[in-house]
PDB file of C-alpha atoms in Angstrom:
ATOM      1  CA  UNK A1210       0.000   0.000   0.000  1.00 48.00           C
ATOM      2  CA  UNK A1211       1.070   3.831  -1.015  1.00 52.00           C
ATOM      3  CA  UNK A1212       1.184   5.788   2.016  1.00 51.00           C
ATOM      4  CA  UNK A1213       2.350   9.051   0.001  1.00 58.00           C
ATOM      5  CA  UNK A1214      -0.763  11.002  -1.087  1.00 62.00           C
ATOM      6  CA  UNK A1215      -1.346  12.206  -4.688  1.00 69.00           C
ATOM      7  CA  UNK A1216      -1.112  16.326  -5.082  1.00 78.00           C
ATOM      8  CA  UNK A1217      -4.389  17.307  -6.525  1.00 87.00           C
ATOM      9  CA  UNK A1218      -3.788  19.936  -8.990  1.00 89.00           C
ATOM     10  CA  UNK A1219      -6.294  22.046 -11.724  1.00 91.00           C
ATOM     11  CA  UNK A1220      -5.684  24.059 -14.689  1.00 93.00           C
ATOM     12  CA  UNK A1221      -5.469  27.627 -14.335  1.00 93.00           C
ATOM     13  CA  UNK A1222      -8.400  27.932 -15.340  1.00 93.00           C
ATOM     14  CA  UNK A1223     -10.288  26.256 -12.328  1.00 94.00           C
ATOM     15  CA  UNK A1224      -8.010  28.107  -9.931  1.00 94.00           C
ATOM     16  CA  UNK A1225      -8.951  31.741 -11.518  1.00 94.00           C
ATOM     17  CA  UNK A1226     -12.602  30.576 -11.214  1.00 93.00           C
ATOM     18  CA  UNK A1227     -12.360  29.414  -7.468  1.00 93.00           C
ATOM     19  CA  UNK A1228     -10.612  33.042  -7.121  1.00 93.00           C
ATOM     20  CA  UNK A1229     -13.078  34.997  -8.670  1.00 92.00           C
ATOM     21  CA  UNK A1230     -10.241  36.067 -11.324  1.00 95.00           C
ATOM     22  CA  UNK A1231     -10.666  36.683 -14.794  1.00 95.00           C
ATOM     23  CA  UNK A1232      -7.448  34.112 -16.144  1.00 94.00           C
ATOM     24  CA  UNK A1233      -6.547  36.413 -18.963  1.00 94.00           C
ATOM     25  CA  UNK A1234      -5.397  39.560 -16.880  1.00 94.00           C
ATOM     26  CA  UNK A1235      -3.276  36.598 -14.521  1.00 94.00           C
ATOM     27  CA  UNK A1236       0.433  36.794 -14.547  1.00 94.00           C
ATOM     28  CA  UNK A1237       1.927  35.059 -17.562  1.00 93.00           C
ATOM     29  CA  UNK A1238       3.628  31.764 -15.160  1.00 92.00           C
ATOM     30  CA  UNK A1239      -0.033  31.440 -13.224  1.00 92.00           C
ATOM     31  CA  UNK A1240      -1.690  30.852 -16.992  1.00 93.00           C
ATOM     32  CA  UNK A1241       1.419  28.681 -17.724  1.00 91.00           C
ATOM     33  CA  UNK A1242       1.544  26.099 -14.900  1.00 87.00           C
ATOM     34  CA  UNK A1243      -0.847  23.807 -13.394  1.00 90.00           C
ATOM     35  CA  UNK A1244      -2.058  25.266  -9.072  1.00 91.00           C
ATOM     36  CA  UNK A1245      -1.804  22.647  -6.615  1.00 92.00           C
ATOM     37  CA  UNK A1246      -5.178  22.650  -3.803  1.00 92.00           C
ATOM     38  CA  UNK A1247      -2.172  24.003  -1.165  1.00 92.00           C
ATOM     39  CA  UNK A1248      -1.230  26.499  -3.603  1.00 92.00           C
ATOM     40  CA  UNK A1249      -4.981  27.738  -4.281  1.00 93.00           C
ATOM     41  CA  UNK A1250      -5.520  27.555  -0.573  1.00 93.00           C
ATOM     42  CA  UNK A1251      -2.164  29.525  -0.096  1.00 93.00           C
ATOM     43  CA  UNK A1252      -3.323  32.179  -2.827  1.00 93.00           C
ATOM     44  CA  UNK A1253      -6.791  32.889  -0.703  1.00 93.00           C
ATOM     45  CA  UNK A1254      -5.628  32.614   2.587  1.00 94.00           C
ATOM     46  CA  UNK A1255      -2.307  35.348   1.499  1.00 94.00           C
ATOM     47  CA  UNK A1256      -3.271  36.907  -1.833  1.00 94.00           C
ATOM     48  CA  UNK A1257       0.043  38.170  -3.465  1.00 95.00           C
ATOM     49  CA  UNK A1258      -0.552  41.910  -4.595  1.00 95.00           C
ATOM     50  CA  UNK A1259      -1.420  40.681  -8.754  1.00 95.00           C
ATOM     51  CA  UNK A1260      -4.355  38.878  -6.826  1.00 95.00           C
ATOM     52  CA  UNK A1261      -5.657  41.934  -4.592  1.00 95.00           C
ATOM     53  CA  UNK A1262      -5.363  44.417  -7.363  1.00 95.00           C
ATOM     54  CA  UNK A1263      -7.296  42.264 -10.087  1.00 94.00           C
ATOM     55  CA  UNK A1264      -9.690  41.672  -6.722  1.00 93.00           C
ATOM     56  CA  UNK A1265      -9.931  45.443  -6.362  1.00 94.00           C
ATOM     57  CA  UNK A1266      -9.859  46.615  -9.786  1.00 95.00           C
ATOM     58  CA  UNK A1267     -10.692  44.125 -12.313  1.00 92.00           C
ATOM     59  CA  UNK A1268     -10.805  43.454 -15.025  1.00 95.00           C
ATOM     60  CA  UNK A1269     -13.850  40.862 -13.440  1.00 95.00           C
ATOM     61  CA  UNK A1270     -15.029  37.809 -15.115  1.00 94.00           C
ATOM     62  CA  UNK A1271     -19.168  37.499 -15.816  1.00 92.00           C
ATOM     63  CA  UNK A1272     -19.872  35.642 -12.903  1.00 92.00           C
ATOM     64  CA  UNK A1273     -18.244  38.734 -10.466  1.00 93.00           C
ATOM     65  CA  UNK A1274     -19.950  41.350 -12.989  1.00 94.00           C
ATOM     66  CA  UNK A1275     -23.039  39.834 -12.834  1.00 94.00           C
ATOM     67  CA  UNK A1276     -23.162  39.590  -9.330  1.00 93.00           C
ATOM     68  CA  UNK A1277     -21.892  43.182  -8.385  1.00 94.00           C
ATOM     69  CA  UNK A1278     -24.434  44.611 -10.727  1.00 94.00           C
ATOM     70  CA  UNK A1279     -27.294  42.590  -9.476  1.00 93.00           C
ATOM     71  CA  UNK A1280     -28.372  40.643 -12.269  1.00 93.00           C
ATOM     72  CA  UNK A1281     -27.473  37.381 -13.653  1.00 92.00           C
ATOM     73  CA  UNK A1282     -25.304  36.276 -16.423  1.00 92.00           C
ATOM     74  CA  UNK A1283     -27.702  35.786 -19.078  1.00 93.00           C
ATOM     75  CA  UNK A1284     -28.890  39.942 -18.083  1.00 92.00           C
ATOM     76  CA  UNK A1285     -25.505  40.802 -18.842  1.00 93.00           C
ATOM     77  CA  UNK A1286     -25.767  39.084 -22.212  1.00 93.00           C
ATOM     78  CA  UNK A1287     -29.326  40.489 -22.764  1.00 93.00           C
ATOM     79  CA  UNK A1288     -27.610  44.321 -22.070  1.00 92.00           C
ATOM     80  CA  UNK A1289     -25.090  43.699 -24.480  1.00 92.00           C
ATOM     81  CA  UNK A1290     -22.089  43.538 -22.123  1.00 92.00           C
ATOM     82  CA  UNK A1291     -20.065  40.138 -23.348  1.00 92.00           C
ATOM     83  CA  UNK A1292     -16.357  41.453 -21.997  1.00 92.00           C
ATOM     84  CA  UNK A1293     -14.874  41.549 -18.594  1.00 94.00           C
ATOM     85  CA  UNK A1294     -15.477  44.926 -16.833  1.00 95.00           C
ATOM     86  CA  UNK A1295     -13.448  47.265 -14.709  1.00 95.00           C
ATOM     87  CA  UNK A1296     -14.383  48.084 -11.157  1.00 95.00           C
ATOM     88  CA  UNK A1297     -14.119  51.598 -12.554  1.00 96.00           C
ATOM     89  CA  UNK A1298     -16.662  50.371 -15.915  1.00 96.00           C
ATOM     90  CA  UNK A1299     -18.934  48.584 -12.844  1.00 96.00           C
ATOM     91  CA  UNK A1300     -19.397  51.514 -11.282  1.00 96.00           C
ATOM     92  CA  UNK A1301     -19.803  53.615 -14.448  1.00 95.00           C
ATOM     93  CA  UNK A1302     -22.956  51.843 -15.044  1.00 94.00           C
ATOM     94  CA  UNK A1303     -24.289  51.826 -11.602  1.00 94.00           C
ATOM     95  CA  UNK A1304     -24.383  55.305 -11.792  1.00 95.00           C
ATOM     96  CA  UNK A1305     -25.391  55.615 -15.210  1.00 94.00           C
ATOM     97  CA  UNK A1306     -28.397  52.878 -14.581  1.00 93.00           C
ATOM     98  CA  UNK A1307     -29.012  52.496 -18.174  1.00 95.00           C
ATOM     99  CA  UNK A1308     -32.352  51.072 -19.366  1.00 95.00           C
ATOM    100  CA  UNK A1309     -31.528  47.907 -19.652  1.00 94.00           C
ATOM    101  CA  UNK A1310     -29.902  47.449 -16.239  1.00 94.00           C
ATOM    102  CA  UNK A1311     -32.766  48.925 -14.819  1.00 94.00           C
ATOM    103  CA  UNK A1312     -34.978  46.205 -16.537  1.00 94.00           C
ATOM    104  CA  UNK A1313     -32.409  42.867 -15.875  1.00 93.00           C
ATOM    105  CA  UNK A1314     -32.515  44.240 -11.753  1.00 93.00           C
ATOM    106  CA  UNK A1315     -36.347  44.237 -11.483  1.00 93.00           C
ATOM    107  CA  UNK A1316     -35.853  40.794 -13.333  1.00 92.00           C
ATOM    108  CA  UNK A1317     -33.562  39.322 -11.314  1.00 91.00           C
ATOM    109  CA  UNK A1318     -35.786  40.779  -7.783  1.00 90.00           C
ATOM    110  CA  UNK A1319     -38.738  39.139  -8.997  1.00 92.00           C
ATOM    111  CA  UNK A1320     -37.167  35.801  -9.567  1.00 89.00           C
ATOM    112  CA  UNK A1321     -35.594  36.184  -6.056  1.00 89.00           C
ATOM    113  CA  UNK A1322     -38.856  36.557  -4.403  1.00 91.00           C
ATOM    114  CA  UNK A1323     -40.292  34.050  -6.228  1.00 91.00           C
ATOM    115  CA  UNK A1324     -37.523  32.127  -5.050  1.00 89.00           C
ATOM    116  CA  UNK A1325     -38.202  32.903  -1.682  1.00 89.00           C
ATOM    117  CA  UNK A1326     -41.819  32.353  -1.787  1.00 89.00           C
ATOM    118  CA  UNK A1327     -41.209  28.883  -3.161  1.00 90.00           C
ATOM    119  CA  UNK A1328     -39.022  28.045  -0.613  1.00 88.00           C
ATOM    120  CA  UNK A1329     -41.371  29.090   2.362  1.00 87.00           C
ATOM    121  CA  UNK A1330     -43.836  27.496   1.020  1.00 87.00           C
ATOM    122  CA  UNK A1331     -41.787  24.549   0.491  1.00 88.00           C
ATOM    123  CA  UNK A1332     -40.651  24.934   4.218  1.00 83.00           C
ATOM    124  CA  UNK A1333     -44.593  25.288   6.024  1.00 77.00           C
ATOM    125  CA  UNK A1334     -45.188  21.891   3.977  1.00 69.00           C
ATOM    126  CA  UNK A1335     -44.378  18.527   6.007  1.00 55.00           C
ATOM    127  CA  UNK A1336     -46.196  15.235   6.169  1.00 54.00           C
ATOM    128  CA  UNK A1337     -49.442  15.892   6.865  1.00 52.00           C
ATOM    129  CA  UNK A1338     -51.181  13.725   8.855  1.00 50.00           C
ATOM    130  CA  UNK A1339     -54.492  13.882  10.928  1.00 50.00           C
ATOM    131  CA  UNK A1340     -56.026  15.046   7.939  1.00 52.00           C
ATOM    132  CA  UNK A1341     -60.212  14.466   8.603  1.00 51.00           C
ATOM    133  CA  UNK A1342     -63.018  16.476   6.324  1.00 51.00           C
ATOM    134  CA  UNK A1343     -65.869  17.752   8.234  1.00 47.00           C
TER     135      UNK A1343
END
């Protein structure tokens, strides 16, 4: 029997998405190599300072965009915005609150308190028993 244990690793690729990173605006030998799970855990526990400024500044992937604008992915892609954004470009349109950011907001309310509504009503069912008809 082995008692060494295998290093996981992932492709930069997984490690910019567990970071919240868009992988392009990484440094050159992060895109080139492969991140161990020590490594990733090493990288969020004591971000070097290429990790805190793309944090801080962007340029964000989708998933970060979406989610500091309030809407979802697909709202993003609906408003027309397909590239990674700048904190700067974020808050440029929070201000601005064009039309269609306005619209992919009140969208993406609704389905969270239909969400919500679901889920309580999910929550005040349980086996019902003791059931009669009068």
């Amino acid at each position: 029997m082995k008692s060494q244990q295998t290093t996981q690793t992932m492709k930069p690729a997984t490690a910019a998405k567990k970071l919240g990173v868009y992988l392009e605006a990484t440094p050159a030998e992060f895109q080139a190599g492969v991140v161990s799970r020590n490594e990733l855990n090493e990288l969020q526990a004591n971000p070097p300072e290429w990790l805190r400024e793309l944090r801080q500044n962007g340029p964000h992937p989708r998933p970060v965009v979406a989610a500091k604008l309030g809407v979802s992915i697909s709202g993003l892609a609906r408003g027309g915005v397909t590239d990674p954004l700048t904190t700067e470009q974020i808050e440029a349109l929070l201000t601005d609150r064009p039309e269609w950011l306005e619209k992919e907001r009140a969208t993406q309310a609704e389905v969270r308190r239909e969400a919500a509504r679901i889920r309580e009503k999910n929550a005040g069912l349980g086996p019902q028993t003791g059931q009669s008809h009068a």
